[in-house]
Amino acid sequence: MSQAVSPTPDLRTQASPDAAPWWRQAVVYQVYPRSFADTDGNGLGDIAGITSRADYLDELGVDAVWLSPFYPSALADGGYDVADYRDVDPKLGTLADFDEMVATLHARGIRVVVDIVPNHTSDLHEWFQEALLAEPGSPARERYIFREGTGPDGSLPPSDWVSAFGGPAWERVPDGQWYLHHFAVEQPDLNWSNPEVRADFVQTLRFWSDRGVDGFRIDVAHMLTKDLAEVLPSQAELDAMPRDGQHPTIDRDDVHEVYAEWRTVFDSYDPPRTAVAEAWVDRVRVPLYARSESLGQAFNFDLLEADFDASQFREIVTANLELAGASGSSSTWVLSNHDVVRHATRYGLPDAERGADGRPSRKHGQEWLLSGGREPELDRERGERRARAATLFVLGLPGSAYLYQGEELGLHEVAEIEDGQRQDPTFFRSPGFDLGRDGCRVPLPWEASGPSFGFGSGEAHLPQPEWMGEYAVDRQIDDRESTLTLYRRALAVRTDIQASESLDWIETGRADVLRFARPNGWQVVTNFGDEPYVLDAAGSSVVLASDPNASPDLVPPASTVWLAP
Ligand code: GLC
């Protein structure tokens, strides 16, 4: 086994021991490893590909990289079906490659966060294979959630529950029992009442922490623990139950017992390992995950559901800063990730249709994808303008920003994927309703021409349309007005803004313009509207603007400026 690597002391944003911990206002860049850079020409990105692009990440100026799963996997769910939690997928490299990547990133001051998937394993995990061969009621089956069926001969599932990707949440095995899978059939849910499951994940956290990993992103953090009665409620009953910590399957209070144990593991390292919860829970319950006794930070996904709209943005910022105050953590900001339509595209489409609760009635952009990316027409340029403005707004906020690979290029969602080339289980399990998430997972264009636009030497695992070449890194890197340059400049000057974690709103006299000041006098002004905004910022200088025509007197439509005192 190769040498474990520990974090180097001169990591970016590592200040004096009593200064705020590094993660509170970090910029974390999400790498979807299979689509980042391919060094061996097999069409899949790999760990060595990340290492080979360390200078790019360094020059971009990110504080940390979060890697979506890179573990052995049959890719039934893009790697979120993990067959072995303590290894690297041979298609992506080796543990030695991983150690080299960590050392290379650490040497540049970039921390490494890995994704832990504790709600379910892959069906190819040795535990599940063992469970299939074992008897009903055996210890091997007790690691998962097996049940007898219903109906006279048990041929009906234990309940009518629906999986998150569509279709039934129970699957039958040859001896007649059924197992629970809240996601794909290939992702059996683990039984978190079983101490063996708990102990094994502690080992996994230690395994990666010992290798120098700085933090963890916890997948589906709100679903691990379950309280399943003998007679199961129906899906409708489940949906009607309050989400008050006692719900049978979602956001149970007792999940924090798991995280309290993990916390002792994280804190046994110096510096303590960090964690961020992917918890799709009611807002008021987010602080439970973000508390320092639990995972320490939680994603705020509100902006993924918002339109490019001043009042929505303001409400989200205010509410989330309050929530951060309640947990003692910092807020997080996310505009794009591997599960949603890219924000340049969302903002170029008509606003999301909303239900009575004000939330989008379905994932924004799905109708457009289903129409083949044509109807209603995507306004690419408008989407990109707004995306740049939204990004600068978010990067000026207190808290940490999570960026998704490719957004720094202004990339759009790829709609041009034939059914036969799709990979996402959502597509297969909800035919005709949801095309899934492949369009934001298409490999990155590094070069304007050549095989797979510089992603690798062969064809990429998802098709890259011609237009991607225009967004290539080599097209943008020396262009002073490119989106990539904007991100690089923003990250370079951002550290000056992040003096303390608060802001004050300044009235603008316009409902579609937001302006806030940070305690050290830096200001951010975003014009969400279609008319220019006349700004009175005499005495301030525009340090950065998402539109080159901005000045201390004028903020063009759909743009943001940063002002220094
Ligand atoms: C999370 C991941 C998503 C995955 C699901 C099941 O929501 O972000 O990509 O499909 O969990 O693991």
Coordinates of C-alpha atoms and ligand atoms in Angstrom, one line a residue:
M1 CA 0.0 0.0 0.0
S2 CA 1.3 3.4 -0.8
Q3 CA 2.1 6.1 1.8
A4 CA -0.8 7.9 3.4
V5 CA -0.6 11.6 2.9
S6 CA -1.4 14.2 5.5
P7 CA -2.5 17.8 4.7
T8 CA 0.3 20.2 4.4
P9 CA 0.3 23.1 6.8
D10 CA 0.3 25.9 4.3
L11 CA -3.1 25.2 2.8
R12 CA -5.0 28.1 1.4
T13 CA -7.2 30.0 3.9
Q14 CA -5.5 28.2 6.7
A15 CA -4.9 31.1 9.1
S16 CA -3.6 31.3 12.6
P17 CA -5.0 28.6 15.0
D18 CA -7.6 30.9 16.5
A19 CA -8.9 32.2 13.1
A20 CA -12.1 30.8 11.6
P21 CA -11.7 27.2 10.3
W22 CA -10.9 26.9 6.6
W23 CA -14.2 25.6 5.5
R24 CA -16.4 28.4 6.7
Q25 CA -16.0 30.6 3.7
A26 CA -14.3 28.2 1.3
V27 CA -14.9 27.9 -2.4
V28 CA -15.4 24.2 -3.0
Y29 CA -15.2 23.0 -6.6
Q30 CA -17.2 19.8 -7.3
V31 CA -15.4 17.4 -9.7
Y32 CA -17.5 14.7 -11.3
P33 CA -14.5 12.4 -11.8
R34 CA -15.8 10.4 -14.8
S35 CA -16.4 13.6 -16.7
F36 CA -13.4 15.8 -15.7
A37 CA -10.3 14.6 -17.6
D38 CA -9.4 11.2 -19.1
T39 CA -5.7 10.3 -19.2
D40 CA -6.0 6.7 -20.3
G41 CA -8.3 7.2 -23.3
N42 CA -11.1 4.8 -22.1
G43 CA -13.7 7.6 -22.4
L44 CA -14.1 7.9 -18.7
G45 CA -12.4 10.6 -16.6
D46 CA -9.9 9.3 -14.0
I47 CA -8.0 10.2 -10.9
A48 CA -4.8 10.9 -12.8
G49 CA -6.9 13.3 -14.9
I50 CA -7.6 15.4 -11.8
T51 CA -3.9 15.4 -10.9
S52 CA -3.0 16.5 -14.4
R53 CA -5.3 19.5 -14.0
A54 CA -4.1 20.5 -10.6
D55 CA -2.6 23.7 -12.0
Y56 CA -5.9 24.6 -13.6
L57 CA -7.6 24.2 -10.2
D58 CA -4.9 26.2 -8.5
E59 CA -5.1 29.1 -11.0
L60 CA -8.9 29.0 -10.7
G61 CA -8.3 29.7 -7.1
V62 CA -10.5 27.1 -5.4
D63 CA -9.9 26.3 -1.7
A64 CA -11.1 22.7 -2.0
V65 CA -12.1 20.0 -4.4
W66 CA -15.1 17.7 -3.7
L67 CA -15.0 14.5 -5.7
S68 CA -18.2 12.8 -6.5
P69 CA -17.8 9.0 -6.0
F70 CA -14.8 7.4 -7.6
Y71 CA -15.1 4.0 -5.9
P72 CA -15.6 0.7 -7.6
S73 CA -19.0 0.8 -9.2
A74 CA -21.1 -0.7 -12.0
L75 CA -22.3 2.9 -12.6
A76 CA -26.0 2.1 -12.2
D77 CA -26.2 5.6 -10.7
G78 CA -23.1 7.4 -11.9
G79 CA -21.0 6.0 -9.1
Y80 CA -23.5 6.6 -6.2
D81 CA -23.9 2.8 -6.3
V82 CA -20.7 1.9 -4.4
A83 CA -19.4 -1.6 -4.5
D84 CA -16.4 -1.0 -2.2
Y85 CA -16.1 2.1 0.0
R86 CA -12.4 1.7 0.5
D87 CA -10.9 1.5 -3.0
V88 CA -10.7 3.3 -6.3
D89 CA -12.7 2.1 -9.3
P90 CA -10.1 0.3 -11.5
K91 CA -11.6 2.2 -14.4
L92 CA -10.5 5.4 -12.8
G93 CA -7.2 4.4 -11.3
T94 CA -5.7 3.1 -8.1
L95 CA -5.2 4.1 -4.5
A96 CA -1.7 5.1 -5.4
D97 CA -3.2 7.5 -8.0
F98 CA -5.5 8.8 -5.3
D99 CA -2.6 9.5 -2.9
E100 CA -0.7 11.2 -5.6
M101 CA -3.7 13.4 -6.4
V102 CA -4.1 14.4 -2.8
A103 CA -0.4 15.2 -2.5
T104 CA -0.5 17.2 -5.7
L105 CA -3.5 19.2 -4.6
H106 CA -2.3 19.7 -1.1
A107 CA 1.0 21.0 -2.4
R108 CA -1.0 23.7 -4.1
G109 CA -3.0 24.5 -1.0
I110 CA -6.2 22.8 -2.2
R111 CA -8.0 20.6 0.2
V112 CA -9.8 17.3 -0.8
V113 CA -13.4 16.4 0.1
V114 CA -14.8 13.0 -0.8
D115 CA -18.4 11.8 -1.2
I116 CA -19.7 9.2 1.3
V117 CA -22.8 7.3 0.3
P118 CA -24.2 5.7 3.5
N119 CA -27.9 5.2 2.7
H120 CA -27.3 2.4 0.3
T121 CA -24.6 0.3 -1.3
S122 CA -24.4 -1.1 -4.8
D123 CA -26.0 -4.5 -5.3
L124 CA -22.5 -5.7 -6.2
H125 CA -21.2 -4.8 -2.8
E126 CA -19.9 -8.0 -1.1
W127 CA -22.4 -7.5 1.7
F128 CA -25.4 -7.6 -0.7
Q129 CA -24.0 -10.5 -2.6
E130 CA -23.7 -12.3 0.7
A131 CA -27.2 -11.3 1.6
L132 CA -28.6 -12.8 -1.6
L133 CA -27.0 -16.1 -0.9
A134 CA -28.0 -16.1 2.8
E135 CA -31.3 -17.2 4.4
P136 CA -34.1 -14.9 5.3
G137 CA -33.5 -13.7 8.8
S138 CA -29.8 -14.3 8.6
P139 CA -27.2 -11.8 9.9
A140 CA -26.2 -11.1 6.2
R141 CA -29.8 -10.0 5.4
E142 CA -29.9 -7.9 8.6
R143 CA -27.4 -5.4 7.1
Y144 CA -30.1 -4.4 4.6
I145 CA -33.9 -4.1 4.8
F146 CA -35.5 -7.3 3.8
R147 CA -39.2 -8.0 4.3
E148 CA -41.7 -10.7 3.4
G149 CA -44.2 -9.6 0.6
T150 CA -47.9 -9.1 1.0
G151 CA -50.8 -10.7 -0.6
P152 CA -51.8 -14.4 -0.2
D153 CA -48.5 -15.7 -1.5
G154 CA -46.2 -12.8 -0.7
S155 CA -46.0 -11.9 -4.3
L156 CA -46.9 -8.2 -3.7
P157 CA -44.4 -5.8 -2.3
P158 CA -44.4 -5.0 1.4
S159 CA -45.8 -1.6 0.6
D160 CA -46.6 0.6 -2.3
W161 CA -43.6 2.9 -1.8
V162 CA -42.1 4.6 -4.8
S163 CA -38.4 5.1 -5.3
A164 CA -36.8 8.5 -5.8
F165 CA -36.0 7.6 -9.4
G166 CA -39.6 6.4 -10.1
G167 CA -41.0 2.8 -9.9
P168 CA -41.4 0.6 -6.9
A169 CA -39.1 1.0 -3.9
W170 CA -39.1 -2.8 -3.3
E171 CA -37.5 -5.5 -5.3
R172 CA -38.1 -9.3 -5.0
V173 CA -35.2 -11.8 -4.6
P174 CA -35.4 -15.4 -5.8
D175 CA -36.4 -16.9 -2.5
G176 CA -39.4 -14.6 -2.4
Q177 CA -38.3 -11.9 0.1
W178 CA -38.2 -8.2 -0.9
Y179 CA -35.5 -5.6 -0.2
L180 CA -36.0 -1.8 0.1
H181 CA -34.2 0.6 -2.3
H182 CA -35.1 4.2 -2.1
F183 CA -33.1 4.9 -5.2
A184 CA -32.3 2.4 -8.1
V185 CA -32.9 -1.3 -7.9
E186 CA -29.1 -1.6 -7.8
Q187 CA -28.9 0.5 -4.6
P188 CA -30.3 -1.5 -1.7
D189 CA -30.8 0.6 1.5
L190 CA -28.6 -0.3 4.4
N191 CA -30.0 -1.1 7.8
W192 CA -28.7 1.6 10.1
S193 CA -30.1 -0.1 13.2
N194 CA -27.4 -2.7 12.7
P195 CA -24.2 -1.9 14.7
E196 CA -22.1 -3.7 12.1
V197 CA -23.2 -1.1 9.5
R198 CA -22.3 1.7 11.8
A199 CA -18.9 0.3 12.7
D200 CA -18.1 -0.2 9.0
F201 CA -18.7 3.4 8.1
V202 CA -16.5 4.6 10.9
Q203 CA -13.8 2.5 9.4
T204 CA -14.4 4.0 6.0
L205 CA -14.2 7.6 7.4
R206 CA -10.9 6.7 9.1
F207 CA -9.6 5.0 6.0
W208 CA -9.9 8.2 3.9
S209 CA -9.0 10.5 6.8
D210 CA -5.8 8.6 7.3
R211 CA -5.0 9.1 3.6
G212 CA -5.2 12.8 4.1
V213 CA -8.7 13.6 3.0
D214 CA -9.9 16.9 4.6
G215 CA -13.6 16.4 4.6
F216 CA -16.7 14.5 3.5
R217 CA -19.8 15.2 1.6
I218 CA -22.6 13.0 3.0
D219 CA -25.0 11.7 0.4
V220 CA -28.7 11.6 1.3
A221 CA -27.8 12.4 4.9
H222 CA -31.4 12.7 5.9
M223 CA -32.5 9.1 5.2
L224 CA -30.1 6.7 6.9
T225 CA -32.2 5.7 10.0
K226 CA -35.6 4.3 9.6
D227 CA -38.3 3.1 11.9
L228 CA -40.4 0.5 10.0
A229 CA -43.4 -0.9 11.8
E230 CA -44.6 -4.4 11.2
V231 CA -47.5 -3.1 9.1
L232 CA -46.1 -0.4 6.8
P233 CA -47.9 2.8 6.0
S234 CA -48.9 3.4 2.4
Q235 CA -47.0 6.0 0.3
A236 CA -49.9 8.4 0.7
E237 CA -49.9 8.0 4.5
L238 CA -46.1 8.4 4.5
D239 CA -46.4 11.6 2.4
A240 CA -49.0 13.0 4.8
M241 CA -47.0 12.4 8.0
P242 CA -45.3 15.4 9.6
R243 CA -41.6 15.8 9.0
D244 CA -41.0 16.4 12.7
G245 CA -38.1 14.0 13.4
Q246 CA -40.3 11.0 13.9
H247 CA -41.2 10.3 10.3
P248 CA -40.6 6.6 9.5
T249 CA -38.1 7.2 6.7
I250 CA -37.1 10.8 6.3
D251 CA -35.1 13.2 8.5
R252 CA -35.4 11.3 11.7
D253 CA -34.0 12.8 14.9
D254 CA -32.1 9.6 15.6
V255 CA -29.9 10.0 12.5
H256 CA -27.9 12.5 14.5
E257 CA -26.8 9.7 16.8
V258 CA -24.9 8.4 13.8
Y259 CA -23.4 11.8 13.1
A260 CA -22.5 12.4 16.8
E261 CA -20.4 9.2 16.5
W262 CA -18.9 10.4 13.3
R263 CA -18.1 13.8 14.9
T264 CA -15.8 12.1 17.4
V265 CA -14.0 10.5 14.5
F266 CA -13.7 13.8 12.6
D267 CA -12.5 15.6 15.7
S268 CA -9.9 12.9 16.5
Y269 CA -7.9 14.3 13.5
D270 CA -5.8 17.5 13.4
P271 CA -7.1 19.5 11.8
P272 CA -10.6 18.1 12.4
R273 CA -12.1 16.6 9.3
T274 CA -15.2 18.4 8.0
A275 CA -18.5 17.2 6.6
V276 CA -21.3 18.7 4.7
A277 CA -24.8 17.2 4.6
E278 CA -26.8 16.6 1.5
A279 CA -30.1 16.8 3.4
W280 CA -33.3 17.6 1.5
V281 CA -35.3 18.6 4.6
D282 CA -37.5 21.4 5.7
R283 CA -35.6 24.5 6.1
V284 CA -36.1 24.8 9.9
R285 CA -34.4 21.4 10.3
V286 CA -31.3 22.1 8.3
P287 CA -29.5 23.5 11.4
L288 CA -29.7 20.1 13.1
Y289 CA -27.3 18.8 10.4
A290 CA -25.2 21.9 10.4
R291 CA -24.5 21.9 14.1
S292 CA -21.0 21.3 15.2
E293 CA -22.1 18.2 17.2
S294 CA -23.5 16.8 13.9
L295 CA -22.0 17.1 10.5
G296 CA -21.0 20.8 10.9
Q297 CA -22.3 22.1 7.6
A298 CA -25.3 21.5 5.3
F299 CA -26.1 22.3 1.8
N300 CA -28.6 25.0 1.1
F301 CA -30.3 24.1 -2.2
D302 CA -32.7 27.0 -2.3
L303 CA -31.0 28.7 -5.2
L304 CA -31.3 25.6 -7.3
E305 CA -35.1 26.1 -7.2
A306 CA -35.1 29.9 -7.5
D307 CA -35.6 32.0 -10.6
F308 CA -33.2 34.8 -11.5
D309 CA -35.3 37.1 -9.3
A310 CA -34.3 39.7 -6.8
S311 CA -37.0 39.0 -4.2
Q312 CA -36.5 35.3 -4.3
F313 CA -32.7 35.7 -4.0
R314 CA -33.1 38.2 -1.1
E315 CA -35.5 36.0 0.8
I316 CA -33.2 33.0 0.4
V317 CA -30.1 34.9 1.6
T318 CA -31.8 36.3 4.6
A319 CA -33.4 33.0 5.6
N320 CA -30.2 31.0 5.2
L321 CA -28.0 33.5 7.1
E322 CA -30.5 33.2 9.9
L323 CA -30.3 29.4 9.7
A324 CA -26.5 29.5 9.7
G325 CA -26.8 31.7 12.8
A326 CA -29.0 29.1 14.4
S327 CA -26.6 26.3 13.9
G328 CA -23.4 28.2 14.4
S329 CA -22.2 27.0 11.0
S330 CA -21.7 29.0 7.9
S331 CA -24.2 29.1 5.1
T332 CA -23.5 27.3 1.8
W333 CA -24.5 28.5 -1.7
V334 CA -25.1 26.3 -4.7
L335 CA -26.2 27.3 -8.2
S336 CA -25.4 24.1 -10.0
N337 CA -24.4 20.5 -9.2
H338 CA -24.5 17.1 -10.9
D339 CA -28.2 16.6 -10.1
V340 CA -29.8 19.7 -11.8
V341 CA -30.0 21.5 -15.1
R342 CA -27.0 23.9 -15.3
H343 CA -27.8 27.4 -14.1
A344 CA -26.7 29.1 -17.4
T345 CA -29.5 27.0 -19.0
R346 CA -32.1 27.5 -16.3
Y347 CA -31.7 31.2 -16.5
G348 CA -32.1 31.2 -20.3
L349 CA -35.5 29.4 -20.0
P350 CA -38.8 30.9 -18.9
D351 CA -39.2 31.0 -15.1
A352 CA -40.1 27.7 -13.4
E353 CA -43.7 26.8 -13.1
R354 CA -44.6 26.7 -9.5
G355 CA -47.2 24.9 -7.4
A356 CA -49.3 26.3 -4.6
D357 CA -46.4 25.9 -2.2
G358 CA -44.3 28.2 -4.4
R359 CA -41.9 25.4 -5.3
P360 CA -41.2 24.4 -8.9
S361 CA -43.8 21.8 -9.9
R362 CA -41.0 19.7 -11.5
K363 CA -37.3 20.1 -11.9
H364 CA -36.6 23.3 -13.8
G365 CA -35.5 22.6 -17.4
Q366 CA -37.1 19.1 -17.7
E367 CA -39.8 20.2 -20.1
W368 CA -37.1 21.8 -22.3
L369 CA -35.0 18.7 -22.2
L370 CA -38.0 16.6 -23.1
S371 CA -38.8 18.8 -26.1
G372 CA -35.3 18.0 -27.4
G373 CA -33.9 21.2 -26.2
R374 CA -35.9 23.4 -28.5
E375 CA -39.3 24.4 -27.1
P376 CA -39.6 26.7 -25.4
E377 CA -36.5 28.2 -27.0
L378 CA -33.4 28.6 -24.8
D379 CA -31.9 32.0 -24.9
R380 CA -28.3 31.1 -24.4
E381 CA -26.9 34.5 -24.2
R382 CA -29.4 35.7 -21.7
G383 CA -28.8 32.6 -19.6
E384 CA -25.1 33.1 -19.6
R385 CA -25.4 36.8 -18.7
R386 CA -27.7 36.0 -15.8
A387 CA -25.5 33.1 -14.7
R388 CA -22.4 35.3 -14.5
A389 CA -24.4 37.9 -12.5
A390 CA -25.8 35.2 -10.1
T391 CA -22.4 33.7 -9.6
L392 CA -20.8 37.1 -8.7
F393 CA -23.7 37.8 -6.3
V394 CA -23.2 34.4 -4.6
L395 CA -19.4 34.7 -4.4
G396 CA -19.9 38.0 -2.6
L397 CA -22.0 36.5 0.2
P398 CA -20.8 35.3 3.5
G399 CA -20.4 31.6 3.8
S400 CA -19.0 28.9 1.4
A401 CA -19.7 28.6 -2.2
Y402 CA -19.9 25.2 -4.0
L403 CA -19.1 25.4 -7.7
Y404 CA -19.8 22.6 -10.1
Q405 CA -17.2 21.7 -12.8
G406 CA -17.9 23.5 -16.1
E407 CA -19.9 26.4 -14.6
E408 CA -16.7 28.4 -14.7
L409 CA -16.9 28.0 -18.5
G410 CA -20.5 29.2 -18.6
L411 CA -21.4 25.7 -19.9
H412 CA -25.0 25.0 -20.8
E413 CA -26.9 21.8 -20.2
V414 CA -26.5 19.3 -23.1
A415 CA -29.9 18.4 -24.5
E416 CA -28.5 16.5 -27.5
I417 CA -28.3 13.0 -26.0
E418 CA -30.0 10.2 -27.8
D419 CA -32.1 7.8 -25.6
G420 CA -29.6 5.0 -26.4
Q421 CA -26.8 7.0 -24.9
R422 CA -28.4 8.0 -21.7
Q423 CA -27.0 6.6 -18.4
D424 CA -29.1 8.2 -15.6
P425 CA -31.4 5.7 -13.9
T426 CA -34.0 8.5 -13.6
F427 CA -34.4 8.3 -17.3
F428 CA -35.0 4.6 -17.3
R429 CA -37.3 4.6 -14.3
S430 CA -39.5 7.5 -15.3
P431 CA -40.0 7.0 -19.0
G432 CA -41.3 10.0 -20.8
F433 CA -41.4 12.2 -17.7
D434 CA -37.8 12.9 -16.7
L435 CA -34.8 12.7 -19.0
G436 CA -32.5 12.7 -16.0
R437 CA -29.2 14.3 -15.2
D438 CA -26.9 13.2 -18.0
G439 CA -27.0 16.7 -19.6
C440 CA -25.0 18.3 -16.8
R441 CA -22.5 15.4 -16.6
V442 CA -21.1 15.6 -20.2
P443 CA -17.3 15.6 -20.1
L444 CA -15.6 19.0 -20.0
P445 CA -14.2 20.7 -23.1
W446 CA -10.6 21.6 -22.5
E447 CA -9.7 22.4 -26.1
A448 CA -11.7 23.9 -28.9
S449 CA -11.0 21.1 -31.2
G450 CA -9.5 17.6 -31.3
P451 CA -10.9 14.3 -30.0
S452 CA -13.4 14.9 -27.2
F453 CA -12.4 18.5 -27.0
G454 CA -9.2 17.7 -25.0
F455 CA -11.1 15.6 -22.4
G456 CA -9.2 12.5 -23.5
S457 CA -7.7 10.8 -26.5
G458 CA -10.9 8.8 -27.3
E459 CA -14.6 9.4 -27.5
A460 CA -16.2 10.7 -24.3
H461 CA -18.6 8.4 -22.4
L462 CA -21.4 10.9 -23.0
P463 CA -21.7 12.7 -26.4
Q464 CA -20.3 16.3 -26.5
P465 CA -22.1 18.5 -29.0
E466 CA -20.2 20.7 -31.4
W467 CA -21.1 23.9 -29.6
M468 CA -19.1 22.8 -26.5
G469 CA -15.9 23.7 -28.4
E470 CA -16.8 27.4 -28.1
Y471 CA -16.7 27.0 -24.3
A472 CA -13.4 25.3 -24.2
V473 CA -10.8 26.2 -21.5
D474 CA -8.2 27.1 -24.2
R475 CA -10.7 29.5 -25.8
Q476 CA -11.3 31.3 -22.6
I477 CA -8.1 31.3 -20.6
D478 CA -6.5 34.4 -22.3
D479 CA -9.8 36.2 -23.0
R480 CA -10.2 39.0 -20.5
E481 CA -13.9 39.0 -20.9
S482 CA -14.5 35.3 -20.7
T483 CA -16.5 33.6 -18.0
L484 CA -13.5 31.6 -16.9
T485 CA -11.5 34.9 -16.4
L486 CA -14.4 36.3 -14.4
Y487 CA -14.4 33.3 -12.1
R488 CA -10.6 33.4 -11.7
R489 CA -10.7 37.1 -10.9
A490 CA -13.6 36.7 -8.5
L491 CA -11.9 34.0 -6.6
A492 CA -8.7 35.9 -6.4
V493 CA -10.3 39.0 -4.9
R494 CA -12.9 37.2 -2.9
T495 CA -10.6 36.6 0.1
D496 CA -10.6 40.4 0.6
I497 CA -14.3 40.5 0.9
Q498 CA -14.7 37.6 3.4
A499 CA -13.6 39.6 6.5
S500 CA -16.6 38.5 8.6
E501 CA -19.7 36.5 8.0
S502 CA -22.4 39.1 7.8
L503 CA -23.9 41.6 5.4
D504 CA -26.2 44.7 5.5
W505 CA -28.8 45.2 2.8
I506 CA -28.8 48.7 1.2
E507 CA -32.1 50.0 -0.2
T508 CA -31.8 50.5 -4.0
G509 CA -35.2 52.0 -4.8
R510 CA -35.8 49.2 -7.3
A511 CA -37.5 45.9 -6.6
D512 CA -35.3 44.2 -9.1
V513 CA -32.0 45.4 -7.8
L514 CA -30.2 44.1 -4.7
R515 CA -27.3 45.7 -3.0
F516 CA -25.5 44.7 0.2
A517 CA -22.4 45.7 2.0
R518 CA -19.9 43.5 3.9
P519 CA -18.5 44.8 7.2
N520 CA -15.2 45.9 5.6
G521 CA -17.1 48.2 3.2
W522 CA -17.1 46.0 0.1
Q523 CA -20.4 46.1 -1.7
V524 CA -22.2 43.9 -4.2
V525 CA -24.9 45.2 -6.5
T526 CA -26.9 43.0 -8.7
N527 CA -29.4 44.2 -11.3
F528 CA -31.8 41.3 -11.9
G529 CA -33.9 43.4 -14.3
D530 CA -34.0 44.3 -17.9
E531 CA -33.3 48.1 -17.5
P532 CA -29.9 49.6 -16.5
Y533 CA -29.6 50.7 -12.9
V534 CA -28.2 54.1 -12.2
L535 CA -25.8 53.6 -9.3
D536 CA -24.6 56.2 -6.9
A537 CA -21.3 54.8 -5.9
A538 CA -19.1 57.9 -6.1
G539 CA -15.9 57.3 -4.2
S540 CA -16.0 53.5 -4.7
S541 CA -14.3 51.6 -7.4
V542 CA -15.7 48.8 -9.4
V543 CA -13.3 45.9 -8.7
L544 CA -15.1 43.4 -10.7
A545 CA -18.2 43.3 -12.9
S546 CA -20.0 40.5 -14.7
D547 CA -20.6 42.9 -17.6
P548 CA -17.6 44.9 -18.9
N549 CA -19.9 48.0 -19.5
A550 CA -20.5 48.4 -15.8
S551 CA -19.2 51.5 -14.0
P552 CA -19.7 53.2 -10.5
D553 CA -22.6 55.0 -12.2
L554 CA -24.4 52.2 -14.0
V555 CA -25.1 48.5 -13.5
P556 CA -26.3 47.1 -16.9
P557 CA -29.3 44.7 -17.0
A558 CA -28.7 41.2 -15.6
S559 CA -25.3 42.0 -14.1
T560 CA -23.4 42.3 -10.9
V561 CA -20.7 44.7 -9.7
W562 CA -18.3 44.4 -6.8
L563 CA -17.4 47.8 -5.3
A564 CA -14.4 48.4 -3.0
P565 CA -14.5 51.4 -0.6
Ligands
GLC1 C1 -27.7 12.1 -4.1 C2 -26.8 12.3 -5.2 C3 -27.4 11.8 -6.5 C4 -27.7 10.3 -6.3 C5 -28.5 10.0 -5.1 C6 -28.5 8.6 -4.7 O1 -28.9 12.8 -4.2 O2 -26.5 13.7 -5.3 O3 -26.6 12.0 -7.6 O4 -28.3 9.8 -7.4 O5 -28.0 10.8 -3.9 O6 -27.3 8.2 -4.2

